[in-house]
Structures are given as structure tokens and as C-alpha cells.
Tab-separated table of C-alpha atoms and ligand atoms in Angstrom:
chain	number	residue	atom	x	y	z
V	1452	MET	CA	-64.643	1.143	-165.211
V	1453	SER	CA	-67.635	-0.145	-167.108
V	1454	LEU	CA	-66.639	-3.568	-168.293
V	1455	TYR	CA	-70.262	-4.636	-168.219
V	1456	GLN	CA	-71.121	-1.947	-170.777
V	1457	VAL	CA	-68.161	-2.855	-173.014
V	1458	GLN	CA	-69.264	-6.469	-173.027
V	1459	LYS	CA	-72.891	-5.578	-173.559
V	1460	PHE	CA	-72.002	-3.537	-176.626
V	1461	LEU	CA	-69.867	-6.355	-178.034
V	1462	TYR	CA	-72.583	-8.907	-177.269
V	1463	ASN	CA	-75.091	-6.815	-179.217
V	1464	LEU	CA	-72.645	-6.205	-182.062
V	1465	ASN	CA	-71.611	-9.851	-182.346
V	1466	ARG	CA	-75.129	-11.144	-182.825
V	1467	ASP	CA	-76.750	-8.384	-184.874
V	1468	GLU	CA	-75.790	-7.649	-188.468
V	1469	GLN	CA	-77.668	-4.340	-188.416
V	1470	ILE	CA	-75.556	-3.073	-185.532
V	1471	GLN	CA	-72.484	-4.349	-187.364
V	1472	ASN	CA	-73.444	-2.313	-190.415
V	1473	SER	CA	-74.098	0.796	-188.319
V	1474	PHE	CA	-70.844	0.342	-186.440
V	1475	THR	CA	-68.902	-0.007	-189.683
V	1476	LYS	CA	-70.414	3.281	-190.878
V	1477	ASN	CA	-70.123	5.363	-187.713
V	1478	LYS	CA	-68.529	3.815	-184.676
V	1479	GLU	CA	-68.853	6.741	-182.251
V	1480	GLU	CA	-72.537	7.123	-182.986
V	1481	VAL	CA	-73.298	3.514	-182.071
V	1482	LEU	CA	-71.253	3.737	-178.868
V	1483	VAL	CA	-73.212	6.729	-177.581
V	1484	ASP	CA	-75.821	4.310	-176.224
V	1485	TYR	CA	-73.286	2.741	-173.845
V	1486	ASP	CA	-71.797	4.178	-170.669
V	1487	LEU	CA	-68.097	3.818	-171.484
V	1488	THR	CA	-64.858	5.406	-170.317
V	1489	GLU	CA	-62.702	7.085	-172.928
V	1490	GLU	CA	-60.205	4.221	-172.737
V	1491	GLU	CA	-62.949	1.657	-173.367
V	1492	SER	CA	-64.485	3.650	-176.170
V	1493	ASN	CA	-61.106	4.098	-177.883
V	1494	ALA	CA	-60.335	0.416	-177.513
V	1495	LEU	CA	-63.619	-0.492	-179.216
V	1496	VAL	CA	-63.225	2.049	-182.009
V	1497	SER	CA	-59.664	0.993	-182.770
V	1498	GLY	CA	-60.350	-2.723	-182.313
V	1499	ASN	CA	-57.651	-2.967	-179.648
V	1500	ILE	CA	-57.969	-6.679	-178.873
V	1501	GLY	CA	-55.044	-6.654	-176.441
V	1502	LEU	CA	-56.476	-3.930	-174.242
V	1503	LEU	CA	-60.018	-5.331	-174.358
V	1504	TYR	CA	-58.605	-8.695	-173.306
V	1505	VAL	CA	-56.753	-7.141	-170.365
V	1506	LEU	CA	-59.857	-5.170	-169.337
V	1507	GLY	CA	-61.537	-8.526	-168.835
V	1508	VAL	CA	-63.904	-8.896	-171.775
V	1509	ASN	CA	-65.204	-12.461	-171.811
V	1510	GLY	CA	-63.100	-14.534	-174.214
V	1511	GLN	CA	-66.030	-15.802	-176.258
V	1512	ILE	CA	-67.303	-12.278	-176.762
V	1513	LEU	CA	-63.832	-11.011	-177.667
V	1514	MET	CA	-63.122	-13.928	-180.002
V	1515	HIS	CA	-66.338	-13.253	-181.913
V	1516	PHE	CA	-65.392	-9.558	-182.134
V	1517	ALA	CA	-61.952	-10.495	-183.517
V	1518	ALA	CA	-63.685	-12.687	-186.098
V	1519	TYR	CA	-65.927	-9.769	-187.073
V	1520	LEU	CA	-62.764	-7.654	-187.472
V	1521	LYS	CA	-61.341	-10.436	-189.709
V	1522	ILE	CA	-58.217	-10.784	-187.595
V	1523	GLU	CA	-56.251	-13.926	-188.460
V	1524	TRP	CA	-56.157	-16.592	-185.735
V	1525	PHE	CA	-52.506	-16.381	-184.740
V	1526	ASP	CA	-52.551	-12.575	-184.926
V	1527	TYR	CA	-55.533	-12.575	-182.564
V	1528	LEU	CA	-53.717	-14.799	-180.045
V	1529	GLN	CA	-50.610	-12.610	-180.321
V	1530	ALA	CA	-52.676	-9.449	-179.842
V	1531	MET	CA	-53.830	-10.790	-176.463
V	1532	ARG	CA	-50.214	-11.598	-175.475
V	1533	ASP	CA	-49.136	-8.142	-176.579
V	1534	GLY	CA	-51.969	-6.619	-174.555
V	1535	ILE	CA	-50.642	-8.314	-171.438
V	1536	ALA	CA	-47.079	-7.237	-172.189
V	1537	GLU	CA	-48.253	-3.640	-172.506
V	1538	HIS	CA	-51.002	-3.359	-169.897
V	1539	GLY	CA	-50.309	-6.142	-167.394
V	1540	PRO	CA	-52.407	-9.161	-166.397
V	1541	VAL	CA	-56.094	-9.585	-167.175
V	1542	ARG	CA	-58.023	-7.499	-164.655
V	1543	ALA	CA	-61.380	-9.281	-164.446
V	1544	GLY	CA	-63.351	-12.313	-165.522
V	1545	ILE	CA	-62.473	-15.952	-166.157
V	1546	TYR	CA	-60.254	-15.665	-169.238
V	1547	ALA	CA	-56.878	-14.887	-167.652
V	1548	MET	CA	-53.716	-16.064	-169.375
V	1549	THR	CA	-52.283	-18.928	-167.340
V	1550	GLY	CA	-49.726	-20.382	-169.731
V	1551	GLY	CA	-47.050	-17.713	-169.321
V	1552	GLY	CA	-47.397	-16.584	-172.918
V	1553	LYS	CA	-46.471	-19.966	-174.356
V	1554	GLN	CA	-47.894	-20.963	-177.732
V	1555	PHE	CA	-49.795	-24.233	-177.488
V	1556	ALA	CA	-50.622	-24.513	-181.174
V	1557	GLN	CA	-48.353	-23.656	-184.048
V	1558	ALA	CA	-49.049	-22.342	-187.475
V	1559	PRO	CA	-48.232	-25.187	-189.900
V	1560	ASP	CA	-45.409	-23.188	-191.503
V	1561	SER	CA	-43.748	-22.158	-188.231
V	1562	SER	CA	-40.740	-24.272	-187.333
V	1563	ASP	CA	-39.632	-22.872	-183.986
V	1564	GLY	CA	-41.359	-25.476	-181.839
V	1565	GLU	CA	-42.806	-24.192	-178.615
V	1566	GLY	CA	-42.380	-20.466	-178.888
V	1567	VAL	CA	-42.425	-18.283	-175.843
V	1568	GLY	CA	-44.115	-14.930	-175.926
V	1569	ASP	CA	-42.988	-11.923	-173.933
V	1570	SER	CA	-45.389	-12.371	-171.094
V	1571	SER	CA	-45.335	-10.575	-167.810
V	1572	GLN	CA	-48.106	-12.472	-166.057
C	7	MET	CA	-89.101	-45.457	-175.039
C	8	SER	CA	-88.550	-42.489	-177.285
C	9	LEU	CA	-84.961	-41.602	-176.517
C	10	VAL	CA	-83.213	-43.597	-179.210
C	11	TYR	CA	-79.707	-42.166	-179.152
C	12	ALA	CA	-77.482	-40.367	-176.629
C	13	GLY	CA	-73.920	-39.260	-177.143
C	14	ILE	CA	-71.399	-36.483	-176.831
C	15	LEU	CA	-69.090	-34.624	-179.170
C	16	SER	CA	-66.737	-31.683	-179.013
C	17	HIS	CA	-67.472	-28.258	-180.340
C	18	ALA	CA	-64.945	-25.517	-181.030
C	19	PRO	CA	-64.783	-22.990	-183.839
C	20	GLY	CA	-61.413	-24.335	-184.958
C	21	ILE	CA	-62.881	-27.760	-185.775
C	22	THR	CA	-64.382	-26.267	-188.913
C	23	GLY	CA	-62.749	-22.841	-189.103
C	24	ARG	CA	-59.123	-23.873	-188.802
C	25	ALA	CA	-59.208	-27.260	-190.526
C	26	ASN	CA	-56.603	-25.946	-192.978
C	27	LEU	CA	-54.162	-24.995	-190.201
C	28	VAL	CA	-53.914	-28.534	-188.811
C	29	ASP	CA	-50.411	-29.994	-188.686
C	30	ASN	CA	-51.702	-33.498	-187.928
C	31	GLU	CA	-54.001	-34.338	-190.798
C	32	GLU	CA	-54.233	-37.993	-189.845
C	33	ALA	CA	-55.709	-37.159	-186.430
C	34	ARG	CA	-58.034	-34.582	-187.966
C	35	ASP	CA	-59.358	-36.993	-190.560
C	36	GLU	CA	-59.816	-39.721	-187.975
C	37	PHE	CA	-61.803	-37.264	-185.838
C	38	TYR	CA	-63.967	-36.251	-188.783
C	39	ALA	CA	-64.522	-39.936	-189.603
C	40	SER	CA	-65.691	-40.551	-186.027
C	41	LEU	CA	-68.146	-37.677	-186.328
C	42	GLU	CA	-69.439	-39.109	-189.595
C	43	LYS	CA	-69.853	-42.466	-187.861
C	44	GLN	CA	-71.834	-40.712	-185.135
C	45	ARG	CA	-74.069	-39.146	-187.788
C	46	LEU	CA	-74.702	-42.572	-189.329
C	47	GLU	CA	-75.422	-44.123	-185.938
C	48	ILE	CA	-77.994	-41.441	-185.189
C	49	GLU	CA	-79.529	-42.001	-188.622
C	50	GLU	CA	-79.684	-45.756	-188.045
C	51	THR	CA	-81.762	-45.265	-184.880
C	52	GLY	CA	-84.454	-43.603	-186.962
C	53	ALA	CA	-84.243	-40.458	-184.819
C	54	GLU	CA	-86.669	-37.806	-186.028
C	55	VAL	CA	-85.396	-34.947	-183.878
C	56	LEU	CA	-82.003	-33.987	-182.483
C	57	ILE	CA	-81.672	-32.332	-179.083
C	58	VAL	CA	-78.343	-30.527	-178.687
C	59	ILE	CA	-77.325	-29.758	-175.106
C	60	ALA	CA	-74.810	-26.990	-175.594
C	61	ALA	CA	-73.045	-24.179	-173.793
C	62	GLU	CA	-74.192	-20.604	-174.109
C	63	HIS	CA	-71.440	-18.445	-175.681
C	64	PHE	CA	-73.370	-15.172	-175.650
C	65	ALA	CA	-75.364	-15.831	-178.779
C	66	ASN	CA	-78.681	-15.613	-176.947
C	67	PHE	CA	-78.226	-14.279	-173.460
C	68	PHE	CA	-76.199	-11.709	-171.595
C	69	MET	CA	-75.725	-10.909	-167.931
C	70	ASP	CA	-78.836	-8.713	-167.911
C	71	ASN	CA	-80.860	-11.908	-167.904
C	72	MET	CA	-78.933	-15.165	-167.938
C	73	PRO	CA	-80.879	-18.390	-167.607
C	74	ALA	CA	-79.118	-21.408	-166.153
C	75	TYR	CA	-81.017	-23.611	-168.632
C	76	CYS	CA	-82.889	-22.741	-171.769
C	77	ILE	CA	-84.632	-24.765	-174.475
C	78	GLY	CA	-85.274	-23.435	-177.971
C	79	ILE	CA	-88.909	-23.875	-178.964
C	80	GLY	CA	-88.904	-21.804	-182.157
C	81	ASP	CA	-89.934	-23.201	-185.526
C	82	LYS	CA	-86.520	-22.278	-186.837
C	83	HIS	CA	-83.162	-21.219	-185.444
C	84	SER	CA	-80.559	-19.056	-187.106
C	85	GLY	CA	-76.808	-19.297	-187.157
C	86	PRO	CA	-73.964	-19.022	-187.002
C	87	ILE	CA	-73.795	-15.602	-185.377
C	88	GLU	CA	-70.077	-15.566	-186.111
C	89	ASP	CA	-68.451	-14.405	-189.313
C	90	SER	CA	-69.151	-17.314	-191.640
C	91	GLU	CA	-65.761	-17.153	-193.352
C	92	TRP	CA	-64.093	-17.380	-189.964
C	93	LEU	CA	-66.160	-20.382	-188.894
C	94	LYS	CA	-66.335	-21.787	-192.433
C	95	ILE	CA	-70.037	-22.463	-191.960
C	96	GLU	CA	-72.582	-20.558	-194.053
C	97	LYS	CA	-75.320	-18.596	-192.336
C	98	THR	CA	-78.519	-20.602	-192.469
C	99	LYS	CA	-81.839	-21.453	-190.866
C	100	ILE	CA	-82.191	-24.695	-188.955
C	101	PRO	CA	-85.599	-26.291	-188.595
C	102	GLY	CA	-86.934	-26.490	-185.046
C	103	ALA	CA	-89.622	-28.699	-183.544
C	104	PRO	CA	-91.828	-26.161	-181.737
C	105	GLU	CA	-94.616	-28.456	-180.698
C	106	LEU	CA	-92.403	-31.217	-179.364
C	107	ALA	CA	-90.007	-28.724	-177.756
C	108	THR	CA	-92.882	-27.094	-175.897
C	109	ARG	CA	-94.011	-30.482	-174.603
C	110	LEU	CA	-90.462	-31.156	-173.399
C	111	VAL	CA	-90.284	-27.786	-171.638
C	112	LYS	CA	-93.575	-28.447	-169.875
C	113	SER	CA	-92.327	-31.791	-168.662
C	114	VAL	CA	-88.839	-30.623	-167.619
C	115	MET	CA	-90.427	-27.780	-165.627
C	116	HIS	CA	-91.671	-30.322	-163.111
C	117	SER	CA	-88.142	-30.565	-161.749
C	118	VAL	CA	-86.036	-27.786	-163.307
C	119	ASP	CA	-87.204	-24.202	-163.911
C	120	VAL	CA	-85.999	-24.142	-167.487
C	121	ALA	CA	-86.308	-20.994	-169.600
C	122	TYR	CA	-87.471	-21.192	-173.196
C	123	SER	CA	-86.856	-19.145	-176.309
C	124	GLU	CA	-88.596	-18.794	-179.658
C	125	GLU	CA	-85.715	-16.774	-181.089
C	126	TRP	CA	-82.706	-19.007	-180.921
C	127	ARG	CA	-79.389	-18.000	-182.395
C	128	CYS	CA	-76.722	-20.611	-182.766
C	129	ASP	CA	-73.021	-19.957	-182.379
C	130	HIS	CA	-70.162	-22.380	-183.013
C	131	GLY	CA	-71.266	-24.359	-179.963
C	132	ILE	CA	-74.225	-25.736	-181.897
C	133	MET	CA	-73.272	-25.010	-185.509
C	134	VAL	CA	-70.091	-27.106	-185.406
C	135	PRO	CA	-71.916	-30.238	-184.164
C	136	LEU	CA	-74.726	-29.700	-186.698
C	137	ASN	CA	-72.179	-29.254	-189.470
C	138	PHE	CA	-71.197	-32.893	-188.911
C	139	LEU	CA	-74.420	-34.476	-187.625
C	140	THR	CA	-76.995	-32.910	-189.936
C	141	PRO	CA	-74.977	-31.157	-192.641
C	142	ASP	CA	-78.023	-30.583	-194.864
C	143	TYR	CA	-80.049	-29.119	-191.957
C	144	ASP	CA	-82.879	-31.483	-192.804
C	145	MET	CA	-83.461	-32.767	-189.278
C	146	PRO	CA	-85.421	-30.720	-186.740
C	147	VAL	CA	-83.194	-29.554	-183.911
C	148	ILE	CA	-84.114	-28.616	-180.356
C	149	PRO	CA	-81.282	-26.561	-178.867
C	150	CYS	CA	-80.713	-26.494	-175.112
C	151	ASN	CA	-78.180	-24.267	-173.467
C	152	ILE	CA	-76.587	-24.426	-170.064
C	153	ASN	CA	-74.850	-21.290	-168.811
C	154	CYS	CA	-71.163	-22.241	-168.627
C	155	GLN	CA	-69.751	-18.734	-169.205
C	156	GLY	CA	-71.222	-16.179	-166.846
C	157	PRO	CA	-70.767	-17.179	-163.190
C	158	PRO	CA	-72.518	-17.957	-160.948
C	159	LEU	CA	-73.036	-21.230	-162.793
C	160	THR	CA	-75.596	-23.901	-162.096
C	161	PRO	CA	-74.351	-26.624	-159.705
C	162	LEU	CA	-73.512	-30.032	-161.152
C	163	SER	CA	-76.183	-31.724	-159.047
C	164	ARG	CA	-78.752	-29.571	-160.896
C	165	VAL	CA	-77.118	-30.422	-164.206
C	166	TRP	CA	-77.667	-34.087	-163.453
C	167	GLN	CA	-81.267	-33.383	-162.558
C	168	PHE	CA	-81.713	-31.452	-165.812
C	169	GLY	CA	-80.398	-34.433	-167.793
C	170	GLU	CA	-82.728	-36.789	-165.974
C	171	ALA	CA	-85.660	-34.422	-166.474
C	172	LEU	CA	-84.940	-34.295	-170.197
C	173	ARG	CA	-84.862	-38.068	-170.286
C	174	ILE	CA	-88.225	-38.361	-168.530
C	175	ALA	CA	-89.614	-35.748	-170.913
C	176	CYS	CA	-88.336	-37.637	-173.960
C	177	ASP	CA	-89.772	-40.912	-172.740
C	178	GLU	CA	-93.222	-39.336	-172.567
C	179	GLN	CA	-93.156	-38.568	-176.293
C	180	SER	CA	-93.955	-40.752	-179.267
C	181	GLU	CA	-91.267	-39.181	-181.475
C	182	LYS	CA	-87.884	-40.867	-181.764
C	183	ILE	CA	-85.415	-38.464	-180.197
C	184	ALA	CA	-81.626	-38.267	-180.240
C	185	ILE	CA	-79.659	-36.277	-177.664
C	186	VAL	CA	-76.094	-35.084	-177.945
C	187	GLY	CA	-74.201	-33.116	-175.343
C	188	THR	CA	-71.484	-30.869	-176.706
C	189	GLY	CA	-68.814	-29.221	-174.635
C	190	GLY	CA	-65.124	-29.055	-174.173
C	191	ILE	CA	-63.395	-30.959	-171.447
C	192	SER	CA	-60.170	-29.239	-170.335
C	193	HIS	CA	-59.385	-26.292	-172.571
C	194	TRP	CA	-58.461	-22.634	-172.440
C	195	PRO	CA	-60.259	-21.295	-175.507
C	196	ALA	CA	-60.211	-17.630	-176.454
C	197	THR	CA	-57.114	-16.953	-174.363
C	198	PRO	CA	-53.455	-16.853	-175.437
C	199	ASP	CA	-53.325	-20.400	-174.000
C	200	SER	CA	-55.624	-21.666	-176.739
C	201	GLY	CA	-54.470	-25.166	-177.634
C	202	LYS	CA	-53.534	-26.088	-174.067
C	203	ILE	CA	-55.177	-29.407	-173.152
C	204	ASN	CA	-54.851	-31.408	-169.919
C	205	GLU	CA	-55.115	-34.863	-171.433
C	206	GLU	CA	-54.767	-36.692	-168.129
C	207	TRP	CA	-57.635	-34.700	-166.622
C	208	ASP	CA	-59.739	-35.274	-169.738
C	209	ARG	CA	-59.194	-39.017	-169.685
C	210	ALA	CA	-60.029	-39.282	-165.980
C	211	PHE	CA	-63.227	-37.292	-166.502
C	212	LEU	CA	-64.213	-39.273	-169.597
C	213	ASN	CA	-63.625	-42.525	-167.744
C	214	GLN	CA	-66.020	-41.415	-165.015
C	215	LEU	CA	-68.503	-40.224	-167.617
C	216	MET	CA	-68.395	-43.504	-169.563
C	217	HIS	CA	-68.957	-45.423	-166.308
C	218	GLN	CA	-71.854	-43.265	-165.107
C	219	ASP	CA	-69.827	-42.539	-161.983
C	220	LYS	CA	-72.335	-40.028	-160.685
C	221	GLN	CA	-70.613	-39.530	-157.361
C	222	GLN	CA	-67.279	-38.592	-158.934
C	223	LEU	CA	-68.885	-36.530	-161.685
C	224	LEU	CA	-70.849	-34.425	-159.232
C	225	SER	CA	-67.838	-33.928	-156.970
C	226	TYR	CA	-66.056	-31.526	-159.352
C	227	VAL	CA	-65.708	-28.025	-157.923
C	228	ASP	CA	-65.524	-25.025	-160.255
C	229	GLU	CA	-62.400	-23.552	-158.589
C	230	GLU	CA	-60.503	-26.816	-159.122
C	231	VAL	CA	-61.880	-27.241	-162.619
C	232	TYR	CA	-60.697	-23.716	-163.446
C	233	ALA	CA	-57.201	-24.453	-162.147
C	234	GLU	CA	-56.784	-27.808	-163.869
C	235	ALA	CA	-59.065	-27.645	-166.881
C	236	GLY	CA	-59.484	-23.946	-167.566
C	237	GLN	CA	-62.648	-21.931	-167.875
C	238	GLY	CA	-63.485	-24.157	-170.845
C	239	GLY	CA	-63.783	-27.006	-168.353
C	240	PHE	CA	-66.983	-25.457	-167.009
C	241	GLU	CA	-68.614	-26.982	-170.087
C	242	ILE	CA	-68.457	-30.446	-168.519
C	243	ARG	CA	-72.021	-29.518	-167.581
C	244	THR	CA	-73.247	-30.316	-171.073
C	245	LEU	CA	-71.537	-33.703	-171.066
C	246	ILE	CA	-72.787	-34.625	-167.604
C	247	ALA	CA	-76.345	-33.707	-168.588
C	248	ALA	CA	-76.116	-35.997	-171.632
C	249	ALA	CA	-74.819	-38.856	-169.472
C	250	ALA	CA	-77.646	-38.345	-166.981
C	251	ALA	CA	-80.200	-38.358	-169.803
C	252	ALA	CA	-78.778	-41.580	-171.241
C	253	GLY	CA	-78.458	-43.444	-167.959
C	254	GLY	CA	-76.315	-46.182	-169.523
C	255	ARG	CA	-72.618	-46.787	-169.922
C	256	GLY	CA	-70.674	-44.963	-172.555
C	257	ASP	CA	-68.355	-46.063	-175.309
C	258	LEU	CA	-65.562	-43.560	-175.936
C	259	GLN	CA	-65.296	-43.835	-179.695
C	260	PHE	CA	-62.675	-41.150	-180.208
C	261	TYR	CA	-60.425	-38.897	-178.175
C	262	THR	CA	-57.280	-37.053	-179.105
C	263	ALA	CA	-55.320	-34.198	-177.592
C	264	ALA	CA	-53.168	-34.083	-180.727
C	265	LEU	CA	-55.105	-31.313	-182.480
C	266	PRO	CA	-54.229	-28.219	-180.430
C	267	ILE	CA	-55.172	-25.933	-183.307
C	268	PHE	CA	-58.770	-26.979	-182.568
C	269	ALA	CA	-58.179	-25.749	-178.983
C	270	VAL	CA	-59.918	-28.726	-177.381
C	271	GLY	CA	-59.429	-32.443	-176.802
C	272	CYS	CA	-61.541	-33.860	-179.619
C	273	THR	CA	-64.101	-36.322	-178.336
C	274	VAL	CA	-66.862	-38.555	-179.690
C	275	ALA	CA	-68.786	-41.024	-177.523
C	276	ARG	CA	-72.066	-42.877	-177.398
C	277	PHE	CA	-74.061	-43.960	-174.351
C	278	ASP	CA	-76.315	-46.921	-173.884
C	279	ILE	CA	-79.850	-45.884	-173.115
C	280	SER	CA	-80.830	-47.302	-169.746
C	281	PRO	CA	-84.152	-49.169	-169.649
H	94	LIG	FE1	-67.716	-23.875	-175.771
């Protein structure tokens, strides 16, 4: 469990275009510099927002990573809900889901009012 | 007296980045109009420099070395660090005020051990306010960050002291200086609960802030703030520091909880500057 290292990598990636370019070209090579478990490394390579969220990556850091991955806003929020459905509650940090999976903001074209996600927290 | 303006405003990436996803355009436009009014009010004071008291969102510091307070003394700052299409703010350079900023740091250090940085990177926490307050980036900006993300966080009593120290520092200068504090009140940003806002909590806090109710403001406890206002509520530090710097009563010019897509109760206020 090396959440600190996961976050440190994302912190460096988020604020450095050179690292972003290197990471786009060869993800594994960039990650060699960080002490990561296989699960963490896979999550970073595949851009698994849901798992990274559950692992406890700080929300600001994860949000900036999702922006770098060009994930649409509502897809990003859903990816975190899906991560909880699959892996259970957030394991560390201050960004736990506390709203039971409820959607607090709607896409303008969605008509189903206050949707409820499939949360398990 | 060289502090000529003090106020607060919200920051959140959605305020610029998700403007097109708003389902309440009237509220959005009213909010934008209030921000434009704030820009004009700052301009009318003749302010030459803008100090932005903001919250660190991991644009500058990480947990290998996290200052509680930092002031940007570089001759320019860069930003946003975020994808500019996502934030809908172009990457740019913002002029700093190195000489003045260094004088402020020296003065503040008498009461708060503030860190300083010549290599400041701005994230949405500063870029969104600047987008409205100095859209042409033609006003020198002195960024200040308070750690509101990586606990342990600085106590509110120190935040107050930091605001007062900034005020004393400003008053020693000949330049006309404006200060804005920018933070969320209750909000749960960057979680699936994004858009959740505790309006009642926000209004109670803002009422205390507008009345300079120091005792109430400093009585907030992080555990309770987390439960009632989310981890985003830790950013009240930036707003409390601005109030302490101003010293005078506030006028809440705008507040709405009706823009959940912005993920924050949208706020604009101005303080009187105490003599
Ligand atoms: Fe923030």
C-alpha cells in the first residue's frame, strides 16, 4: 500500500507538461521511479478513476488527473461511484463519498430528477 | 493606509469550465454580474496590486514539504496547471510583484512563519478568480496559499493572525493593495457528492464573517466542519484570513446555492477596511 507514491506521481504529472508527454509515450517507464504495488501501477496505466478514488487519492489530485485524461464531468463522477460499487468505500483520506451515491447536479439534458447511484457506502 | 479593498469570492473549476452545463442560467448570469461588479469596485479603488488568499490544491506543494502559508514572490506566475479546455481558461503568465511581495513576506514573518516561492503555479483556485477580476492579466498579482487539503491543517486562530499580519504588512506599504480571499464554504468537490451544498451552514458562517464575529469564526472545529460542510469546508481559512485583514464589516453582495453544477455555494462579498 503506497498511496503516498501514487499521489506523488499524480501530483508531478498534473503540474508538469513534460512528464505528461513522457507518460503519454511510455507509461510504465515513467512509473518506474515510484514505489507502487501492481494494483496501483495498473490503475494509473489504465486511468482507473474508480479504483484510484477508492484507494484514497486526494480528490483535487484525482480531478486534475481526470481532466488530463479528458474524461467528461458526469462520466468522472460516475466512475467514482462505480469504483465504490466495485471496490467498497474509500479507504483513506478526506474525500470519502458521504451522499450515498446521490447525484447533486444534473446534466442539463437529464430529466430523471435526483438520480440514485448504486452505492454501497 | 494602503489596503484599499478587501473581499471574498468563490473559486471552483466548474464556474468557468462547466458554464455550459448550467440549468439555471439566470443564477449563473447574476453571479457573473456580481463578479464583474467586484472587478469594477476593485478598479475604482485605484488598487495597483491584487493579493489572492487561496487554497493550495497541489499545484505547488505536496506532502513531502507542505507549508501552512506561502506567498508568491516571483516576477511572474504560470497557470492554470489543469487542462485548459477542461477549465476553459488558456494557459498564461500572470505578472507578479516581486519587490512588494518580498516586503510583505518580511513583515508577515514577524508574527507568522510564512513560506515564500518564486515559482508559483496557479490552479483553478486562483485562475478562476483572476478570470473575472483581472481577465487581461494586466494587474500584478501576489498569490498566497493556505494549506486546506493535506491535514494537519493550520488552526483557525493562526489563520486570523495571518490575516492580521497581512493587513499590517499592507499598511506599511505605499502601494494601493487589494486583497481577496477565495474559498468554498460548504462543499464536497471532487467526490461523487459534487454539487452538494449545505446552504444553512453557509449562511450562518457568512453571517458571522460579515459581522466580524471572531469568537464564532474561530470556534469551528475541523471534525465538525468535515461532517457538516465537507472537506471543501476546510477552505473557510481563506475567507477568515480575508476578514481578519479587512477588520471591518462585510456586505454579502451575492450568494446562491442554486448552481450545483459549480459544486459550491457561489459567493461575492466586500468588507469595510477598518481604520
Ligand atoms: Fe478549493
